Amino acid sequence: MSTRDSILARIRQNRPQATALPDIHAVPFIRYDNPFEAFATLIRNLGGDAVQLAAGQSVADIVASRWPDAGRTVDLTLPEHEEVSDPHAWHDVDVAIVPGQLAVAENATVWVSHPDNHFRSIYFLTQKLVLVVPRDAMVDTMRDAYARIDMAEHGFGAFISGSSRTADIEQSLVMGAHGAMAALVIFV
Amino acid sequence: MKDDSVKHPQAAAEFLKDRAQAKWHDSAIWWVRQKRDAQAKQLPEWEELRRLAREIKAHTLSQLDDYLAQFEANAQKNGVTVHWAADADEHNRIVHGILAARQVKKLVKSKSMLTEECGLNPYLEQRGIEVVDTDLGERIVQLRHEAPSHIVMPAIHLKKEQISELFHKELGTEAGNNDPTYLTHAARANLREHFLTADAGLTGVNFAIAETGGVVVCTNEGNADLGTSLPPIHIASMGLEKIIPKLEHLGVFTRLLARSAIGSPVTTYTSHFHQARPGGEMHIVIVDNGRSDILGNEDFYQSLRCIRCGACMNTCPVYRRSSGFSYSYIIPGPIGSTLGPSRDMKKHGSMAFACSTCGSCSNVCPVKINLHEQLVLHRKKAFDQNLLPTGKKMGLLAMRFLTQHPALFDLGGKVMRKVVPIIPESLTRHSAWSRAGRDLPPMPAQSFKEQYQQRSQNKKDKQDKKDKEEQQ
């Protein structure tokens, strides 16, 4: 018998008593009166920031005023943008502006998933990550978020919250472990 | 690899010799427990979430074979290759086989307690493959040739001075610069080079979704993401208990994991891998290594619900005061103390005794595993299998005899209360129960039983008096 079949056979033999799957939608989860406020407060504690685009302002304006001396900048929200064939080619990106499909108020995460998986490495290689999210794409909790995303769509997707961080040295929180050193969410 | 000959009491005594560091260890970990509590209080549905998580996992375990088969079929539909490993050796052979076939020279690894359990690093290194652990804490212990001392905070046993010295030697950082930001960014620069030059990336798995055939990995550092989006090969090693039925169930577990683990609302990256990156390949190795046997054990199978958050260690008064290296199994603390003896009672029996049965672990566990009850059952097993040191065994037998003979127990107590106060301190100082800074308490005048009887009598007298007054 193959390893697979012998493992499955042993599990079948050892199965504990059957229990029912609970209905996770039968339980009330938290709702926020002001989801943007909840999101923005949280993300500041997680090494990020969140702003709403003002009338007459562009994403590029905000990015330029925040990082006037930025190096290589790639903006994937533009219809015409730079493309690469090798994911390593993003290694010196300083600012990456990427579309975020959904924001979650309870933990300040943004769901990113791109039709072209070549771009996957840019979220993590860039020094500063700018996530551009439609204002109305905000949900309260992760339960609502999973109800809205399609996993089969792109083969990869991530919830990203704030900047890369670690507390592995004496529990001191340090921003900028491997991924982005700074994160900015712009609601448009 | 973890030294499985460790005996908890001796190793704990060794750890406690450095009083200052032991105190720091205790307080640093307790702080994480407090952060967890603060997070739990922010969600009115916290206890409901725990209940849902418990029930989802219980259901999944009761149909685990079906869900694993469903997961495999869906992963294959996504173009992912699925492998099955009966034990650690088969896991290592499979991983090495994938790497060797593609002439991989360097593997970047994200923290995975399963590969620690399997001893993957030395296996691959002996076969000429460079393995770079990329989680900062894991990298630190790798450079020190140690195992992680905590499943979420692998280097929590170290002070920054020790890490500074290590990095000076290994990475060429400034001598004496102990600043955590400086040290972290030095490691960042060094590990980036490894990410950019690796031929393959390996991750663990936090959750595997039967419905979609994909796996979820949670990190704060982004190491799993760099390690899988740059090299063309992604290998995910998962214990077979990591399955959940549907995507929607992630909405329960991703809310519990980081809050329980580090007192944060979420990890920075919660990444869902369903396909390899373009031009690459993805493999998932499903590992049994004793898990299906535990599943068949009515007393202990609940431990397979564990999502490896580490909340039980952070709250455990014994773990905090004895450190992860005092435990012989790769996973320390309460959850390790039930998993270890379930695997091998002879090797890990002493772990089940590293417990004060306070029950705090069971109270914080996000999937409500009855941890302290399992530890008590393991102790009984260790006793029945005659695996206790003679002293401990004799003590327990004496205790059993005493509790079965109440009159003798009372007499014993009476004698103790008279004799202990007159024993010279020099004789008591070296007992297992006493050490510097922990003197024997003053003996009470009465036993608990006498106090209780006295109190009941007083209450009765008072009532009688009141009744009498009312009658008059």
XYZ file of C-alpha atoms in Angstrom:
660
model
C 0.000 0.000 0.000
C 1.282 3.496 -0.784
C 2.176 5.850 2.057
C -0.858 7.928 1.123
C -3.256 5.028 1.351
C -1.796 3.647 4.553
C -2.006 7.060 6.256
C -5.611 7.502 5.134
C -6.467 3.949 6.217
C -5.000 4.526 9.677
C -6.916 7.798 10.024
C -10.136 6.093 8.959
C -9.582 3.450 11.591
C -8.784 6.037 14.289
C -11.471 8.595 13.493
C -12.896 10.168 16.654
C -16.653 10.351 17.108
C -18.362 12.485 14.449
C -19.316 16.019 15.408
C -21.184 18.640 13.391
C -19.577 21.603 11.669
C -20.776 24.824 13.356
C -22.399 27.645 11.392
C -19.929 30.509 11.714
C -22.493 32.956 10.330
C -24.940 32.313 13.161
C -22.752 34.276 15.599
C -22.757 38.097 15.694
C -19.282 39.540 15.094
C -18.156 43.069 15.909
C -19.382 46.005 13.754
C -17.606 49.364 13.615
C -19.472 52.686 13.567
C -16.549 54.250 11.759
C -14.536 51.532 10.016
C -12.020 53.963 8.512
C -11.240 55.398 11.940
C -10.788 51.898 13.390
C -8.542 50.929 10.472
C -6.418 54.085 10.651
C -5.902 53.926 14.412
C -4.813 50.300 14.241
C -2.445 50.597 11.323
C -0.506 53.383 13.015
C 0.366 50.938 15.763
C 1.470 48.402 13.168
C 4.053 50.577 11.464
C 1.790 51.970 8.778
C -0.501 54.860 8.002
C -3.849 55.388 6.286
C -5.222 58.485 4.566
C -8.220 59.368 2.447
C -7.633 61.023 -0.869
C -8.878 64.620 -0.768
C -10.696 66.239 -3.690
C -8.272 67.349 -6.379
C -5.455 65.299 -4.890
C -3.766 62.348 -6.612
C -2.064 59.263 -5.212
C 1.175 60.449 -6.793
C 0.872 63.794 -4.915
C 0.600 62.047 -1.570
C 3.497 59.715 -2.322
C 5.701 62.551 -3.592
C 5.070 64.714 -0.546
C 5.705 61.854 1.844
C 8.878 60.585 0.177
C 10.287 63.453 -1.900
C 13.612 61.695 -2.417
C 12.168 58.315 -3.401
C 14.255 56.101 -5.649
C 12.822 53.652 -8.188
C 9.052 53.910 -8.051
C 6.677 51.435 -9.702
C 2.974 52.190 -9.913
C 0.881 49.124 -10.708
C -2.359 51.080 -10.400
C -1.669 52.823 -13.715
C -3.015 51.118 -16.840
C 0.417 51.499 -18.472
C 3.142 50.353 -16.117
C 6.526 48.785 -16.102
C 6.644 44.999 -16.503
C 9.376 42.501 -15.785
C 9.804 38.855 -16.706
C 11.870 37.847 -13.675
C 10.567 38.497 -10.139
C 14.120 39.335 -9.018
C 14.048 42.424 -11.217
C 12.105 44.302 -8.519
C 15.022 44.034 -6.103
C 15.821 47.757 -6.074
C 12.281 49.152 -6.005
C 12.009 51.902 -3.408
C 8.279 52.673 -3.627
C 5.675 50.271 -4.994
C 2.146 51.575 -5.492
C -0.196 48.613 -5.784
C -3.953 48.125 -5.945
C -5.626 46.691 -2.845
C -8.979 45.010 -3.390
C -10.383 45.084 0.119
C -9.647 46.563 3.552
C -10.580 45.024 6.901
C -11.372 47.348 9.822
C -10.731 44.910 12.685
C -7.050 44.355 11.913
C -6.055 47.007 9.362
C -5.246 44.507 6.624
C -5.558 45.020 2.888
C -6.169 42.119 0.508
C -3.814 42.103 -2.468
C -4.018 39.717 -5.388
C -2.832 40.441 -8.898
C -3.830 38.777 -12.173
C -0.164 38.583 -13.117
C 1.714 36.607 -10.506
C 5.025 37.902 -11.802
C 4.278 40.920 -9.643
C 3.999 38.881 -6.486
C 7.522 39.604 -5.287
C 7.117 43.384 -5.497
C 4.864 43.558 -2.422
C 7.672 42.129 -0.328
C 10.828 43.397 -2.031
C 9.875 47.068 -2.076
C 11.181 49.338 0.674
C 7.907 51.286 0.938
C 4.533 49.828 0.070
C 1.576 52.003 -0.943
C -1.777 50.225 -1.102
C -4.531 51.973 -3.009
C -7.984 50.825 -1.927
C -11.446 51.977 -3.077
C -13.209 53.786 -0.246
C -16.232 51.492 -0.370
C -14.152 48.300 -0.279
C -14.069 48.132 3.503
C -15.479 45.346 5.671
C -15.648 44.943 9.436
C -14.069 41.552 10.063
C -12.167 38.726 8.400
C -15.391 36.735 8.105
C -16.813 39.380 5.763
C -13.505 39.552 3.911
C -13.395 35.842 3.082
C -16.986 36.038 1.853
C -15.863 38.596 -0.737
C -12.600 37.210 -2.106
C -12.196 34.636 -4.822
C -9.284 32.377 -4.041
C -9.279 30.579 -7.369
C -8.814 33.862 -9.207
C -5.060 34.423 -9.197
C -3.384 31.564 -7.397
C -1.925 33.882 -4.784
C -3.285 36.521 -2.447
C -2.292 38.067 0.862
C -3.691 40.186 3.625
C -1.031 42.781 4.408
C -1.115 44.944 7.505
C 1.401 47.702 8.133
C 5.110 47.231 7.640
C 7.204 44.132 8.006
C 8.216 43.802 11.642
C 9.842 41.580 14.222
C 10.369 41.455 17.963
C 12.807 38.569 17.967
C 15.572 40.502 19.727
C 14.573 40.896 23.359
C 10.975 41.633 22.452
C 11.884 45.058 21.047
C 9.535 45.861 18.172
C 11.533 46.751 15.042
C 9.927 47.859 11.773
C 11.478 46.556 8.571
C 12.357 42.890 9.038
C 12.413 41.499 5.472
C 9.517 43.169 3.715
C 8.560 46.828 3.416
C 9.962 49.233 6.010
C 6.898 51.476 5.682
C 3.312 50.990 4.531
C 0.758 53.580 3.493
C -2.865 52.841 2.666
C -4.638 55.420 0.502
C -8.420 55.191 0.256
C -9.622 56.619 -3.031
C 17.960 19.270 16.878
C 16.482 19.036 20.305
C 18.202 16.943 22.958
C 15.573 14.389 23.977
C 17.536 13.163 26.975
C 16.720 16.375 28.869
C 14.991 15.864 32.207
C 12.858 18.821 33.130
C 13.701 19.304 36.821
C 17.473 19.241 36.271
C 17.357 21.459 33.203
C 15.061 23.938 34.944
C 17.420 24.114 37.927
C 20.256 24.869 35.517
C 18.240 27.662 33.836
C 17.371 29.202 37.203
C 21.027 29.578 38.192
C 21.120 32.864 36.289
C 18.498 34.555 38.423
C 18.485 37.845 36.521
C 17.990 36.248 33.116
C 15.359 33.866 34.441
C 13.461 36.814 35.885
C 13.692 38.691 32.597
C 12.476 35.601 30.690
C 9.475 35.325 32.975
C 8.507 38.985 32.688
C 9.108 39.258 28.897
C 6.820 36.316 28.229
C 4.201 37.423 30.739
C 4.051 40.724 28.876
C 3.006 38.830 25.729
C 0.304 37.076 27.733
C -0.980 40.478 28.885
C -1.048 41.736 25.303
C -3.065 38.654 24.372
C -5.594 39.469 27.091
C -5.906 43.050 25.872
C -6.614 41.810 22.331
C -9.149 39.247 23.524
C -11.058 41.959 25.399
C -11.379 44.078 22.244
C -13.641 41.505 20.618
C -17.024 40.888 22.254
C -17.232 37.594 20.346
C -13.886 36.263 21.633
C -15.306 33.314 23.579
C -17.653 32.505 20.700
C -14.663 32.478 18.357
C -12.911 29.979 20.603
C -15.995 27.804 20.636
C -16.315 27.938 16.845
C -12.626 27.140 16.396
C -12.899 24.197 18.751
C -15.955 22.839 16.960
C -14.541 23.322 13.464
C -11.372 21.451 14.408
C -13.272 18.706 16.245
C -15.458 18.160 13.199
C -12.470 18.161 10.847
C -10.630 15.549 12.926
C -13.713 13.325 12.842
C -13.572 13.275 9.017
C -9.880 13.922 8.544
C -9.346 11.303 5.849
C -12.132 12.777 3.696
C -10.856 16.320 4.060
C -7.259 15.329 3.291
C -8.368 13.527 0.132
C -10.446 16.552 -0.887
C -7.499 18.859 -0.223
C -5.180 16.709 -2.303
C -7.586 16.584 -5.251
C -8.082 20.364 -5.237
C -4.377 21.107 -4.870
C -3.654 18.855 -7.835
C -6.288 20.724 -9.849
C -4.288 23.894 -9.099
C -1.182 22.255 -10.534
C 0.422 21.590 -7.162
C 2.266 18.299 -6.549
C 1.147 16.589 -3.336
C 3.415 14.159 -1.465
C 2.678 11.997 1.589
C 5.200 11.204 4.308
C 4.579 8.564 6.967
C 7.419 9.805 9.194
C 10.237 12.331 9.559
C 12.647 10.307 7.455
C 10.232 10.000 4.549
C 9.535 13.753 4.733
C 13.232 14.533 4.551
C 13.781 12.101 1.671
C 10.927 13.660 -0.306
C 12.198 17.216 0.227
C 15.736 16.222 -0.645
C 14.471 14.375 -3.721
C 12.730 17.483 -5.044
C 15.799 19.648 -4.405
C 18.349 17.165 -5.733
C 16.416 16.598 -8.983
C 16.682 20.329 -9.697
C 20.284 20.750 -8.501
C 19.291 23.135 -5.736
C 22.320 24.512 -3.912
C 20.603 26.887 -1.521
C 17.245 26.623 0.249
C 15.680 29.554 2.110
C 13.432 28.308 4.855
C 10.684 30.032 6.769
C 10.177 29.020 10.329
C 8.540 25.640 10.500
C 8.295 23.638 13.689
C 7.481 20.579 11.559
C 10.864 20.652 9.814
C 12.478 21.064 13.260
C 10.507 17.999 14.366
C 11.784 16.107 11.314
C 15.391 17.280 11.655
C 15.386 18.525 8.069
C 18.276 21.004 8.301
C 21.028 18.556 9.242
C 19.618 16.020 6.765
C 19.939 18.459 3.872
C 23.235 19.933 5.028
C 24.790 16.483 5.133
C 23.792 16.149 1.496
C 25.468 19.363 0.429
C 22.516 21.764 0.410
C 22.895 25.108 2.158
C 19.849 25.766 4.348
C 19.205 29.331 5.472
C 16.581 29.886 8.139
C 15.068 33.273 7.451
C 12.846 34.091 10.405
C 15.088 36.383 12.460
C 14.721 34.430 15.698
C 15.206 31.159 13.873
C 18.264 32.549 12.063
C 19.754 33.530 15.425
C 19.342 30.052 16.873
C 20.568 28.492 13.623
C 23.790 30.520 13.819
C 24.160 29.389 17.436
C 23.505 25.753 16.429
C 20.556 25.595 18.816
C 16.918 24.564 18.562
C 14.208 27.228 19.056
C 13.273 27.639 22.723
C 9.740 28.847 21.921
C 7.545 28.014 18.930
C 6.664 31.638 18.128
C 9.635 33.489 19.684
C 12.527 31.125 18.926
C 15.262 33.272 20.531
C 13.365 34.501 23.601
C 15.972 32.847 25.837
C 18.707 35.238 24.620
C 19.710 38.757 25.647
C 20.540 41.353 23.010
C 24.184 41.387 24.117
C 24.469 37.713 23.164
C 22.883 38.382 19.771
C 25.143 41.375 19.189
C 28.195 39.238 19.894
C 26.909 36.496 17.576
C 26.206 38.937 14.734
C 29.592 40.576 15.181
C 31.200 37.189 14.693
C 28.905 35.883 11.931
C 27.731 38.972 10.060
C 30.486 41.465 10.831
C 28.338 43.971 12.728
C 29.967 46.546 15.043
C 31.273 45.032 18.254
C 29.251 46.113 21.270
C 26.385 47.616 19.276
C 23.378 46.093 21.037
C 20.663 48.182 19.425
C 17.853 45.816 18.282
C 17.027 48.026 15.274
C 20.634 48.061 14.120
C 20.966 44.305 14.581
C 17.650 43.545 12.866
C 18.539 45.675 9.852
C 21.943 44.034 9.577
C 20.225 40.652 9.457
C 17.760 42.062 6.914
C 20.549 43.061 4.530
C 22.293 39.723 4.923
C 19.137 37.642 4.440
C 18.038 39.658 1.397
C 21.122 38.408 -0.377
C 20.087 34.863 0.466
C 16.505 35.417 -0.738
C 17.771 36.781 -4.045
C 20.199 33.930 -4.645
C 18.244 30.905 -3.358
C 17.126 28.160 -5.732
C 14.157 27.048 -3.634
C 12.004 28.162 -0.704
C 10.413 26.035 1.994
C 7.602 27.126 4.303
C 5.495 25.560 6.976
C 1.720 25.701 6.827
C -0.596 27.408 9.290
C -3.814 26.322 7.612
C -4.640 24.098 4.644
C -8.052 24.542 3.042
C -9.738 21.363 1.782
C -12.249 23.293 -0.322
C -9.652 25.232 -2.326
C -6.537 23.038 -2.122
C -4.338 25.914 -0.949
C -2.248 26.680 2.122
C -2.019 29.751 4.340
C 1.197 30.971 5.950
C 1.292 33.768 8.535
C 4.450 35.785 9.283
C 5.257 39.246 10.554
C 8.543 39.468 8.714
C 7.490 38.553 5.177
C 10.126 35.841 4.970
C 7.694 33.197 3.724
C 6.678 35.573 0.947
C 10.159 36.502 -0.210
C 11.174 32.857 0.026
C 8.334 31.752 -2.241
C 7.953 34.617 -4.718
C 11.615 34.748 -5.767
C 12.936 31.159 -6.133
C 11.138 29.000 -8.702
C 10.405 26.150 -6.296
C 8.083 26.355 -3.275
C 7.855 23.381 -0.938
C 5.247 23.566 1.844
C 5.607 21.033 4.673
C 2.410 20.462 6.631
C 1.320 18.255 9.487
C -1.823 16.432 8.454
C -3.845 18.093 11.240
C -3.536 21.545 9.641
C -6.635 21.026 7.488
C -9.769 23.132 7.775
C -12.825 22.397 5.636
C -13.633 25.688 3.886
C -12.252 29.083 3.034
C -14.871 30.760 5.222
C -13.440 28.997 8.288
C -10.241 30.974 7.915
C -12.334 33.915 9.084
C -12.372 32.278 12.515
C -8.760 31.086 12.718
C -6.965 34.124 11.299
C -8.776 36.179 13.943
C -7.561 33.964 16.769
C -3.999 33.113 15.758
C -1.993 36.340 16.104
C -4.122 37.656 18.942
C -3.407 34.495 20.922
C 0.211 34.220 19.818
C 1.662 37.700 20.129
C -1.200 39.915 21.258
C -1.462 41.578 17.868
C -4.700 41.826 15.842
C -3.059 40.013 12.916
C 0.330 39.085 11.481
C 1.685 41.555 8.908
C 1.356 38.959 6.159
C -1.373 36.333 5.907
C -0.541 34.729 2.570
C -2.639 32.272 0.600
C -0.680 30.008 -1.725
C -2.664 28.109 -4.318
C -0.276 27.990 -7.263
C 3.408 28.334 -7.959
C 4.681 31.635 -9.260
C 4.850 31.791 -13.080
C 7.602 29.559 -14.383
C 7.859 27.814 -11.026
C 6.518 24.756 -9.252
C 4.810 24.162 -5.946
C 4.921 21.037 -3.774
C 3.034 20.191 -0.607
C 4.323 17.434 1.675
C 1.646 16.078 4.014
C 3.315 14.583 7.082
C 1.928 12.045 9.550
C 4.901 11.271 11.854
C 2.800 9.834 14.689
C -0.220 12.100 14.325
C -2.620 9.425 13.078
C -1.730 7.318 16.132
C -2.546 10.181 18.501
C -5.854 10.563 16.633
C -6.830 7.081 17.811
C -6.163 7.845 21.465
C -9.362 8.965 23.127
C -7.613 10.775 25.984
C -5.150 12.729 23.887
C -6.452 13.236 20.341
C -7.772 16.703 21.215
C -4.183 17.954 21.155
C -4.370 17.667 17.335
C -6.628 20.724 17.310
C -3.577 22.852 18.184
C -2.874 25.804 15.853
C 0.625 26.392 17.330
C 0.031 29.889 18.681
C 2.110 29.373 21.825
C -0.413 31.083 24.131
C -0.223 28.112 26.516
C 3.527 28.579 27.004
C 3.188 32.315 27.503
C 0.751 31.821 30.351
C 2.421 28.752 31.893
C 4.130 29.626 35.204
C 6.433 26.643 34.796
C 7.493 27.380 31.199
C 8.156 31.028 31.978
C 10.407 30.036 34.852
C 12.210 27.153 33.197
C 12.542 28.074 29.464
C 11.966 25.943 26.382
C 15.281 24.138 26.675
C 14.098 22.420 29.850
C 11.697 20.363 27.784
C 12.904 17.329 25.848
C 10.425 17.511 22.963
C 10.855 20.028 20.130
C 7.642 21.759 21.216
C 7.914 22.918 24.840
C 5.358 24.156 27.348
C 1.910 22.699 27.988
C 1.118 21.645 24.409
C 4.542 20.052 23.971
C 4.136 18.349 27.329
C 1.133 16.481 26.034
C 2.367 15.914 22.456
C 5.812 14.689 23.562
C 4.655 11.945 25.933
C 1.931 10.953 23.417
C 4.762 10.229 20.984
C 7.201 8.595 23.366
C 6.522 8.333 27.068
C 10.009 7.004 27.868
C 11.773 9.992 26.314
C 9.360 12.752 27.229
C 7.647 11.504 30.393
C 9.292 14.127 32.621
C 7.583 16.901 30.624
C 4.118 16.004 31.882
C 5.338 16.721 35.394
C 6.489 20.234 34.473
C 3.042 21.495 35.362
C 1.364 22.951 38.425
C -2.112 21.932 37.103
C -3.179 25.555 37.448
C -5.242 25.193 34.275
C -4.251 28.555 32.829
C -3.135 26.929 29.546
C -6.565 25.423 28.967
C -8.157 28.802 29.701
C -6.192 30.706 27.057
C -6.082 28.015 24.369
C -7.899 29.407 21.312
C -9.135 25.940 20.348
C -9.949 24.948 23.936
C -7.686 21.922 24.287
C -8.014 20.419 27.786
C -4.250 20.697 28.233
C -3.900 20.438 32.011
C -6.236 17.456 32.116
C -4.147 15.698 29.479
C -1.000 16.343 31.504
C -2.551 14.732 34.581
C -3.513 11.696 32.492
C 0.035 11.461 31.134
C 1.369 11.463 34.691
C -0.862 8.546 35.535
C 0.443 6.746 32.451
C 4.050 7.460 33.403
C 3.389 6.092 36.899
C 1.620 2.984 35.587
C 4.459 2.305 33.150
C 6.928 2.543 36.011
C 8.850 5.400 34.422
C 9.238 7.672 37.438
C 12.495 8.194 39.316
C 12.470 6.138 42.529
C 12.264 9.167 44.818
C 9.239 10.583 43.053
C 7.561 7.205 42.899
C 8.087 6.528 46.592
C 6.783 9.993 47.408
C 3.627 9.406 45.396
C 3.094 5.981 46.941
C 3.514 7.463 50.419
C 1.075 10.229 49.538
C -1.418 7.672 48.262
C -1.120 5.658 51.461
C -1.595 8.768 53.573
C -4.640 10.041 51.696
C -6.203 6.598 51.959
C -5.756 6.645 55.745
C -7.239 9.932 57.009
C -6.378 9.368 60.659
C -2.727 8.851 59.774
C -2.831 11.935 57.513
C -4.140 14.042 60.431
C -1.477 12.697 62.733
C 1.241 13.355 60.145
C 0.112 16.950 59.833
C 0.100 17.417 63.592
C 3.651 16.091 63.874
C 4.837 18.294 60.980
C 3.427 21.436 62.572
C 5.326 20.676 65.765
C 8.578 19.424 64.262
C 9.216 21.697 61.266
C 9.609 24.941 63.270
C 12.384 23.383 65.366
C 14.377 21.847 62.475
C 17.548 23.875 61.945
C 17.462 25.841 58.660
C 20.685 24.218 57.505
C 18.810 20.930 57.149
C 15.863 22.254 55.131
C 17.765 24.572 52.812
C 18.855 21.830 50.451
C 15.522 20.104 49.909
C 13.889 20.153 46.484
C 11.238 22.497 47.838
C 13.563 25.062 49.266
C 16.324 27.193 47.847
C 17.790 30.611 48.429
C 14.985 33.142 48.471
C 12.300 30.522 48.976
C 12.101 29.620 52.655
C 9.656 27.195 54.191
C 6.520 29.064 55.252
C 5.700 29.383 58.971
C 3.638 26.435 60.163
C 0.004 27.276 60.972
C -1.317 26.491 64.443
C -4.173 24.390 63.061
C -4.703 22.158 60.053
C -7.119 23.239 57.316
C -9.562 20.627 58.522
C -9.433 21.972 62.069
C -9.879 25.526 60.825
C -12.852 24.461 58.728
C -14.454 22.609 61.601
C -13.838 25.559 63.881
C -15.441 27.940 61.433
C -18.476 25.700 60.939
C -18.860 25.422 64.691
C -18.637 29.209 65.130
C -21.251 29.702 62.458
C -23.535 27.181 64.099
C -23.067 28.762 67.540
C -23.892 32.171 66.104
C -27.033 30.867 64.433
C -28.108 29.053 67.593
C -27.631 32.246 69.574
C -29.638 34.237 67.044
C -32.423 31.661 67.052
C -32.511 31.712 70.820
C -32.721 35.510 70.909
C -35.547 35.491 68.385
C -37.460 32.925 70.441
C -37.174 35.121 73.510
